[in-house]
mmCIF file of C-alpha atoms in Angstrom:
data_model
loop_
_atom_site.group_PDB
_atom_site.id
_atom_site.type_symbol
_atom_site.label_atom_id
_atom_site.label_comp_id
_atom_site.label_asym_id
_atom_site.label_seq_id
_atom_site.Cartn_x
_atom_site.Cartn_y
_atom_site.Cartn_z
ATOM 1 C CA MET P 1 -0.001 -0.014 -0.002
ATOM 2 C CA ARG P 2 1.262 3.444 -0.899
ATOM 3 C CA ILE P 3 1.437 5.797 2.054
ATOM 4 C CA ALA P 4 0.932 9.473 1.196
ATOM 5 C CA THR P 5 0.394 12.471 3.503
ATOM 6 C CA THR P 6 -1.675 15.587 3.797
ATOM 7 C CA ILE P 7 -1.102 18.752 5.829
ATOM 8 C CA PHE P 8 -2.500 22.230 6.176
ATOM 9 C CA LEU P 9 0.578 24.109 5.050
ATOM 10 C CA THR P 10 0.459 27.727 6.307
ATOM 11 C CA ASP P 11 2.758 30.682 6.839
ATOM 12 C CA GLU P 12 3.469 29.204 10.302
ATOM 13 C CA THR P 13 4.303 25.554 9.417
ATOM 14 C CA VAL P 14 7.112 23.627 7.812
ATOM 15 C CA THR P 15 7.756 24.849 4.309
ATOM 16 C CA PRO P 16 6.647 22.936 1.150
ATOM 17 C CA VAL P 17 10.255 22.483 0.011
ATOM 18 C CA ARG P 18 11.473 21.058 3.304
ATOM 19 C CA LEU P 19 8.473 18.739 3.688
ATOM 20 C CA ALA P 20 8.549 17.470 0.104
ATOM 21 C CA ARG P 21 12.228 16.672 0.288
ATOM 22 C CA GLU P 22 11.750 14.791 3.533
ATOM 23 C CA LEU P 23 8.797 12.807 2.180
ATOM 24 C CA GLU P 24 10.697 11.729 -0.886
ATOM 25 C CA GLN P 25 13.880 10.771 1.094
ATOM 26 C CA ARG P 26 11.847 8.785 3.585
ATOM 27 C CA GLY P 27 9.907 6.821 0.931
ATOM 28 C CA PHE P 28 6.424 8.293 1.260
ATOM 29 C CA ALA P 29 4.242 8.199 -1.827
ATOM 30 C CA GLY P 30 2.882 11.670 -1.993
ATOM 31 C CA LEU P 31 1.791 15.058 -0.633
ATOM 32 C CA TYR P 32 -1.795 16.323 -0.856
ATOM 33 C CA LEU P 33 -2.707 19.885 0.090
ATOM 34 C CA PRO P 34 -6.150 21.396 0.967
ATOM 35 C CA GLU P 35 -7.553 24.711 -0.241
ATOM 36 C CA HIS P 36 -9.283 27.660 1.426
ATOM 37 C CA THR P 37 -8.905 31.050 -0.181
ATOM 38 C CA HIS P 38 -10.116 32.885 2.952
ATOM 39 C CA ILE P 39 -12.401 32.449 5.930
ATOM 40 C CA PRO P 40 -14.882 35.306 6.494
ATOM 41 C CA VAL P 41 -14.819 36.387 10.138
ATOM 42 C CA SER P 42 -18.586 36.815 10.323
ATOM 43 C CA ARG P 43 -19.184 33.178 9.503
ATOM 44 C CA ARG P 44 -22.307 31.166 10.230
ATOM 45 C CA THR P 45 -21.360 27.769 8.841
ATOM 46 C CA PRO P 46 -20.395 25.378 11.685
ATOM 47 C CA TYR P 47 -17.067 23.539 11.472
ATOM 48 C CA PRO P 48 -17.977 19.998 10.213
ATOM 49 C CA ALA P 49 -15.787 18.326 12.931
ATOM 50 C CA GLY P 50 -17.427 20.371 15.645
ATOM 51 C CA GLY P 51 -16.124 23.129 17.953
ATOM 52 C CA ASP P 52 -14.152 26.115 16.895
ATOM 53 C CA LEU P 53 -12.658 26.306 13.434
ATOM 54 C CA PRO P 54 -8.931 25.607 13.705
ATOM 55 C CA ARG P 55 -6.499 28.487 13.131
ATOM 56 C CA GLU P 56 -4.904 26.922 10.064
ATOM 57 C CA TYR P 57 -8.022 27.160 7.919
ATOM 58 C CA GLY P 58 -7.564 30.915 7.544
ATOM 59 C CA ARG P 59 -3.831 30.723 6.904
ATOM 60 C CA THR P 60 -3.670 27.980 4.274
ATOM 61 C CA LEU P 61 -1.098 28.395 1.434
ATOM 62 C CA ASP P 62 -2.297 28.328 -2.128
ATOM 63 C CA PRO P 63 -1.990 24.634 -2.973
ATOM 64 C CA PHE P 64 -0.890 25.095 -6.567
ATOM 65 C CA VAL P 65 1.940 27.475 -5.677
ATOM 66 C CA ALA P 66 3.073 25.223 -2.808
ATOM 67 C CA LEU P 67 2.887 22.077 -4.915
ATOM 68 C CA GLY P 68 4.842 23.817 -7.629
ATOM 69 C CA GLN P 69 7.633 24.331 -5.116
ATOM 70 C CA ALA P 70 7.386 20.697 -4.075
ATOM 71 C CA ALA P 71 7.536 19.512 -7.683
ATOM 72 C CA ALA P 72 10.697 21.527 -8.315
ATOM 73 C CA VAL P 73 12.667 19.742 -5.550
ATOM 74 C CA THR P 74 11.390 16.142 -6.012
ATOM 75 C CA GLU P 75 11.337 13.543 -8.721
ATOM 76 C CA ARG P 76 9.137 10.672 -7.511
ATOM 77 C CA ILE P 77 6.407 11.620 -5.033
ATOM 78 C CA GLY P 78 2.829 12.208 -6.112
ATOM 79 C CA LEU P 79 1.469 15.750 -5.705
ATOM 80 C CA GLY P 80 -2.235 16.396 -5.184
ATOM 81 C CA THR P 81 -4.959 18.624 -3.946
ATOM 82 C CA GLY P 82 -7.225 17.463 -1.205
ATOM 83 C CA ILE P 83 -9.307 19.121 -2.279
ATOM 84 C CA THR P 84 -9.640 21.859 -4.937
ATOM 85 C CA LEU P 85 -12.869 23.828 -4.576
ATOM 86 C CA VAL P 86 -13.580 23.787 -8.286
ATOM 87 C CA ALA P 87 -16.789 25.900 -8.030
ATOM 88 C CA GLN P 88 -14.747 28.780 -6.628
ATOM 89 C CA HIS P 89 -12.364 28.956 -9.604
ATOM 90 C CA ASP P 90 -12.507 30.337 -13.106
ATOM 91 C CA PRO P 91 -12.355 27.046 -15.059
ATOM 92 C CA VAL P 92 -10.211 28.344 -17.871
ATOM 93 C CA ASP P 93 -7.564 29.577 -15.446
ATOM 94 C CA LEU P 94 -7.807 26.413 -13.345
ATOM 95 C CA ALA P 95 -7.393 24.194 -16.401
ATOM 96 C CA LYS P 96 -4.164 26.008 -17.167
ATOM 97 C CA GLN P 97 -2.859 25.734 -13.589
ATOM 98 C CA VAL P 98 -3.622 22.015 -13.398
ATOM 99 C CA ALA P 99 -2.146 21.176 -16.812
ATOM 100 C CA THR P 100 1.000 23.221 -16.078
ATOM 101 C CA LEU P 101 1.657 21.586 -12.753
ATOM 102 C CA ASP P 102 1.020 18.104 -14.213
ATOM 103 C CA HIS P 103 3.335 18.866 -17.120
ATOM 104 C CA LEU P 104 6.155 20.275 -14.950
ATOM 105 C CA SER P 105 5.935 17.344 -12.494
ATOM 106 C CA ASP P 106 5.951 14.798 -15.348
ATOM 107 C CA GLY P 107 2.425 13.531 -14.657
ATOM 108 C CA ARG P 108 2.667 13.322 -10.896
ATOM 109 C CA PHE P 109 -0.368 15.480 -10.154
ATOM 110 C CA THR P 110 -3.711 14.294 -8.687
ATOM 111 C CA LEU P 111 -6.677 16.686 -8.891
ATOM 112 C CA GLY P 112 -8.739 16.111 -5.762
ATOM 113 C CA VAL P 113 -12.125 17.759 -6.367
ATOM 114 C CA GLY P 114 -14.582 18.833 -3.667
ATOM 115 C CA TYR P 115 -17.802 20.788 -3.243
ATOM 116 C CA GLY P 116 -16.861 22.586 0.008
ATOM 117 C CA TRP P 117 -18.638 23.147 3.293
ATOM 118 C CA ASN P 118 -18.110 26.813 4.081
ATOM 119 C CA VAL P 119 -21.110 28.758 2.694
ATOM 120 C CA GLU P 120 -19.601 32.175 3.423
ATOM 121 C CA GLU P 121 -16.322 31.463 1.617
ATOM 122 C CA ALA P 122 -18.200 30.178 -1.471
ATOM 123 C CA ALA P 123 -20.554 33.209 -1.480
ATOM 124 C CA ASP P 124 -17.592 35.598 -1.832
ATOM 125 C CA HIS P 125 -16.742 33.695 -5.019
ATOM 126 C CA GLY P 126 -20.234 34.197 -6.340
ATOM 127 C CA VAL P 127 -21.247 30.578 -5.798
ATOM 128 C CA GLU P 128 -24.937 29.877 -5.251
ATOM 129 C CA TRP P 129 -24.729 27.190 -2.533
ATOM 130 C CA SER P 130 -27.614 25.029 -3.723
ATOM 131 C CA ALA P 131 -26.046 24.853 -7.238
ATOM 132 C CA ARG P 132 -22.459 24.209 -6.229
ATOM 133 C CA ARG P 133 -22.364 20.535 -7.300
ATOM 134 C CA GLU P 134 -23.856 21.262 -10.721
ATOM 135 C CA LEU P 135 -21.432 24.229 -11.067
ATOM 136 C CA ALA P 136 -18.432 22.038 -10.241
ATOM 137 C CA ARG P 137 -19.635 19.372 -12.684
ATOM 138 C CA ASP P 138 -20.000 21.972 -15.422
ATOM 139 C CA ARG P 139 -16.597 23.498 -14.767
ATOM 140 C CA MET P 140 -14.946 20.068 -14.817
ATOM 141 C CA ALA P 141 -16.524 19.397 -18.193
ATOM 142 C CA LEU P 142 -15.240 22.730 -19.509
ATOM 143 C CA MET P 143 -11.702 21.857 -18.282
ATOM 144 C CA ARG P 144 -11.871 18.478 -19.937
ATOM 145 C CA ALA P 145 -12.599 20.241 -23.214
ATOM 146 C CA LEU P 146 -9.459 22.367 -22.861
ATOM 147 C CA TRP P 147 -7.404 19.296 -21.970
ATOM 148 C CA SER P 148 -8.615 17.319 -24.942
ATOM 149 C CA ALA P 149 -6.068 16.443 -27.669
ATOM 150 C CA GLU P 150 -7.866 18.402 -30.324
ATOM 151 C CA PRO P 151 -9.465 21.861 -29.989
ATOM 152 C CA THR P 152 -12.852 21.218 -28.447
ATOM 153 C CA ALA P 153 -15.690 23.645 -27.736
ATOM 154 C CA TYR P 154 -17.894 23.348 -24.682
ATOM 155 C CA GLU P 155 -21.275 24.976 -24.005
ATOM 156 C CA GLY P 156 -22.613 24.392 -20.487
ATOM 157 C CA GLU P 157 -25.244 25.690 -18.119
ATOM 158 C CA PHE P 158 -22.738 27.898 -16.277
ATOM 159 C CA GLY P 159 -19.990 28.558 -18.777
ATOM 160 C CA SER P 160 -18.586 27.926 -22.194
ATOM 161 C CA VAL P 161 -15.316 27.898 -24.075
ATOM 162 C CA GLN P 162 -14.582 28.076 -27.784
ATOM 163 C CA ALA P 163 -12.523 25.376 -29.493
ATOM 164 C CA SER P 164 -9.057 26.504 -28.511
ATOM 165 C CA PHE P 165 -5.366 25.771 -28.575
ATOM 166 C CA ALA P 166 -4.559 25.128 -24.895
ATOM 167 C CA PHE P 167 -1.184 23.718 -24.000
ATOM 168 C CA PRO P 168 0.443 22.122 -22.086
ATOM 169 C CA LYS P 169 -1.799 19.116 -21.879
ATOM 170 C CA PRO P 170 -1.981 16.863 -18.786
ATOM 171 C CA VAL P 171 0.357 13.875 -19.141
ATOM 172 C CA GLN P 172 -1.999 10.990 -18.550
ATOM 173 C CA ALA P 173 -3.963 9.578 -21.501
ATOM 174 C CA PRO P 174 -7.756 9.630 -21.403
ATOM 175 C CA ARG P 175 -9.478 6.872 -19.373
ATOM 176 C CA GLY P 176 -12.945 6.241 -20.659
ATOM 177 C CA PRO P 177 -14.868 9.536 -20.027
ATOM 178 C CA VAL P 178 -11.998 11.017 -18.026
ATOM 179 C CA VAL P 179 -9.627 13.445 -19.641
ATOM 180 C CA GLY P 180 -6.841 15.118 -17.692
ATOM 181 C CA PRO P 181 -4.790 14.243 -14.641
ATOM 182 C CA ARG P 182 -5.730 11.596 -12.157
ATOM 183 C CA THR P 183 -9.015 12.932 -10.667
ATOM 184 C CA LEU P 184 -10.501 11.906 -7.345
ATOM 185 C CA ILE P 185 -13.703 13.364 -5.876
ATOM 186 C CA GLY P 186 -14.071 13.933 -2.119
ATOM 187 C CA GLY P 187 -17.288 13.919 -0.124
ATOM 188 C CA GLY P 188 -19.645 11.834 1.892
ATOM 189 C CA ALA P 189 -20.987 8.554 0.552
ATOM 190 C CA GLY P 190 -24.221 8.705 -1.401
ATOM 191 C CA PRO P 191 -25.832 8.156 -4.797
ATOM 192 C CA LYS P 192 -25.154 11.687 -6.106
ATOM 193 C CA LEU P 193 -21.475 11.557 -5.218
ATOM 194 C CA PHE P 194 -21.062 8.028 -6.586
ATOM 195 C CA ALA P 195 -22.789 8.971 -9.847
ATOM 196 C CA ALA P 196 -20.391 11.947 -10.224
ATOM 197 C CA ILE P 197 -17.349 9.734 -9.651
ATOM 198 C CA ALA P 198 -18.505 7.157 -12.178
ATOM 199 C CA GLU P 199 -19.210 9.941 -14.701
ATOM 200 C CA HIS P 200 -16.038 11.981 -14.704
ATOM 201 C CA ALA P 201 -13.427 10.747 -12.141
ATOM 202 C CA ASP P 202 -10.945 8.028 -11.447
ATOM 203 C CA GLY P 203 -12.175 7.408 -7.894
ATOM 204 C CA TRP P 204 -13.155 8.585 -4.450
ATOM 205 C CA LEU P 205 -11.274 10.548 -1.746
ATOM 206 C CA PRO P 206 -13.249 9.716 1.464
ATOM 207 C CA ILE P 207 -12.231 11.720 4.523
ATOM 208 C CA GLY P 208 -11.264 9.584 7.445
ATOM 209 C CA GLY P 209 -12.137 6.290 5.781
ATOM 210 C CA ARG P 210 -15.090 5.371 8.025
ATOM 211 C CA GLY P 211 -17.821 3.101 6.689
ATOM 212 C CA LEU P 212 -15.948 1.864 3.685
ATOM 213 C CA THR P 213 -17.087 -1.736 4.130
ATOM 214 C CA GLU P 214 -20.647 -0.675 3.316
ATOM 215 C CA SER P 215 -19.818 2.199 0.890
ATOM 216 C CA VAL P 216 -17.225 0.669 -1.434
ATOM 217 C CA PRO P 217 -19.554 -2.044 -2.839
ATOM 218 C CA LYS P 218 -22.189 0.667 -3.566
ATOM 219 C CA LEU P 219 -19.595 2.752 -5.321
ATOM 220 C CA ARG P 220 -18.441 -0.241 -7.375
ATOM 221 C CA ALA P 221 -21.993 -0.923 -8.434
ATOM 222 C CA ALA P 222 -22.469 2.678 -9.621
ATOM 223 C CA TRP P 223 -19.078 2.545 -11.339
ATOM 224 C CA GLU P 224 -19.747 -0.686 -13.231
ATOM 225 C CA GLY P 225 -23.322 0.472 -13.951
ATOM 226 C CA ALA P 226 -21.842 3.433 -15.807
ATOM 227 C CA GLY P 227 -19.790 1.047 -17.972
ATOM 228 C CA ARG P 228 -16.496 1.795 -16.307
ATOM 229 C CA ASP P 229 -13.637 -0.760 -16.097
ATOM 230 C CA PRO P 230 -13.932 -2.486 -12.694
ATOM 231 C CA LYS P 231 -10.170 -2.525 -12.400
ATOM 232 C CA GLY P 232 -9.929 1.208 -12.835
ATOM 233 C CA LEU P 233 -11.720 2.420 -9.719
ATOM 234 C CA GLN P 234 -9.515 3.953 -7.034
ATOM 235 C CA VAL P 235 -10.554 4.561 -3.448
ATOM 236 C CA VAL P 236 -8.032 6.667 -1.434
ATOM 237 C CA PRO P 237 -8.898 7.231 2.246
ATOM 238 C CA TYR P 238 -7.891 10.715 3.153
ATOM 239 C CA ALA P 239 -6.685 12.550 6.310
ATOM 240 C CA VAL P 240 -6.371 9.219 8.137
ATOM 241 C CA LEU P 241 -4.888 8.760 11.567
ATOM 242 C CA PRO P 242 -3.383 5.333 11.141
ATOM 243 C CA ASP P 243 -3.120 2.144 13.134
ATOM 244 C CA PRO P 244 -2.115 -1.312 11.837
ATOM 245 C CA GLY P 245 -5.647 -2.746 11.996
ATOM 246 C CA LYS P 246 -7.136 0.145 10.004
ATOM 247 C CA LEU P 247 -4.559 -0.161 7.200
ATOM 248 C CA ALA P 248 -4.985 -3.940 7.102
ATOM 249 C CA HIS P 249 -8.719 -3.474 6.726
ATOM 250 C CA TYR P 250 -8.161 -1.038 3.827
ATOM 251 C CA ALA P 251 -5.931 -3.618 2.155
ATOM 252 C CA GLU P 252 -8.680 -6.206 2.469
ATOM 253 C CA LEU P 253 -10.980 -3.863 0.581
ATOM 254 C CA GLY P 254 -8.504 -3.624 -2.275
ATOM 255 C CA ILE P 255 -7.325 -0.096 -1.414
ATOM 256 C CA GLU P 256 -3.831 0.618 -2.687
ATOM 257 C CA GLU P 257 -3.182 4.131 -1.320
ATOM 258 C CA VAL P 258 -3.946 5.896 1.919
ATOM 259 C CA VAL P 259 -3.296 9.543 2.836
ATOM 260 C CA LEU P 260 -2.147 10.138 6.449
ATOM 261 C CA GLN P 261 -2.803 13.381 8.282
ATOM 262 C CA LEU P 262 0.167 15.480 9.457
ATOM 263 C CA PRO P 263 -0.224 18.216 12.040
ATOM 264 C CA PRO P 264 -0.173 21.879 10.875
ATOM 265 C CA ALA P 265 3.040 22.417 12.756
ATOM 266 C CA GLY P 266 6.651 23.497 12.472
ATOM 267 C CA GLU P 267 9.400 21.386 11.064
ATOM 268 C CA ARG P 268 10.441 19.622 14.270
ATOM 269 C CA GLU P 269 6.926 18.422 15.101
ATOM 270 C CA VAL P 270 6.113 17.358 11.567
ATOM 271 C CA LEU P 271 9.327 15.367 11.248
ATOM 272 C CA ARG P 272 8.640 13.696 14.600
ATOM 273 C CA VAL P 273 5.230 12.520 13.261
ATOM 274 C CA LEU P 274 6.868 11.312 10.050
ATOM 275 C CA ASP P 275 9.263 9.240 12.143
ATOM 276 C CA GLY P 276 6.256 7.558 13.697
ATOM 277 C CA TYR P 277 4.577 6.986 10.353
ATOM 278 C CA ALA P 278 7.710 5.265 9.019
ATOM 279 C CA ALA P 279 6.402 2.056 10.608
ATOM 280 C CA TYR P 280 3.659 1.915 7.966
ATOM 281 C CA LEU P 281 5.963 2.213 4.927
#
């Protein structure tokens, strides 16, 4: 099983360069970074985990800039977002960012896609909350048009793009309906999410990894019902606090990669946790 990591990198934590070098030297499989552009102070949305919203949410580094630094000082580790709030981006700009990072890292990028939970943050981006899933779906389709091998136009409910020359292209070849880098969708288990994964992604990025015994067979059914290759589905438990039994259970479910949570801390504390995680490599 590949052991990757995720962390809220901020202006107060270990740097992307230092962490990426350490991960590659120690044999970890990858680095995934979350995204929050800002956190409005007068917020009403409760923190999903309960209690006060942790400090790091309002100090998060831009994941594409940070991963660009990580790509420049590594050669092997995977680099991903966990997750990109696609509805909050201009899709033409985002398509360029994604393709450039994937190109410069020689195909090491994973686009983790999410719908978000912070209503106030999304509102400042002009996102109508009730339509955010449809908006993200539309923007992903527009980006796939720009990533296509030949100039391809797209006309959607929320946006359009003319047939265009748009290079660089993501490295990975198309997989069924999926064009672009490896794409995983995050979110809670359910028919809507599983339909979206089967339609335009390579797999699922479930936070914490709970309930997979019941959920994975339902996802597989949706996947195969959409005509996708049963061997192509990827399930990558995300932000996991590991123990041997948990990872053994994942392996029994056919899971080949897990993303372990690192603390949003300085270099000494993060390296101490990596020392402990070495037992799982």
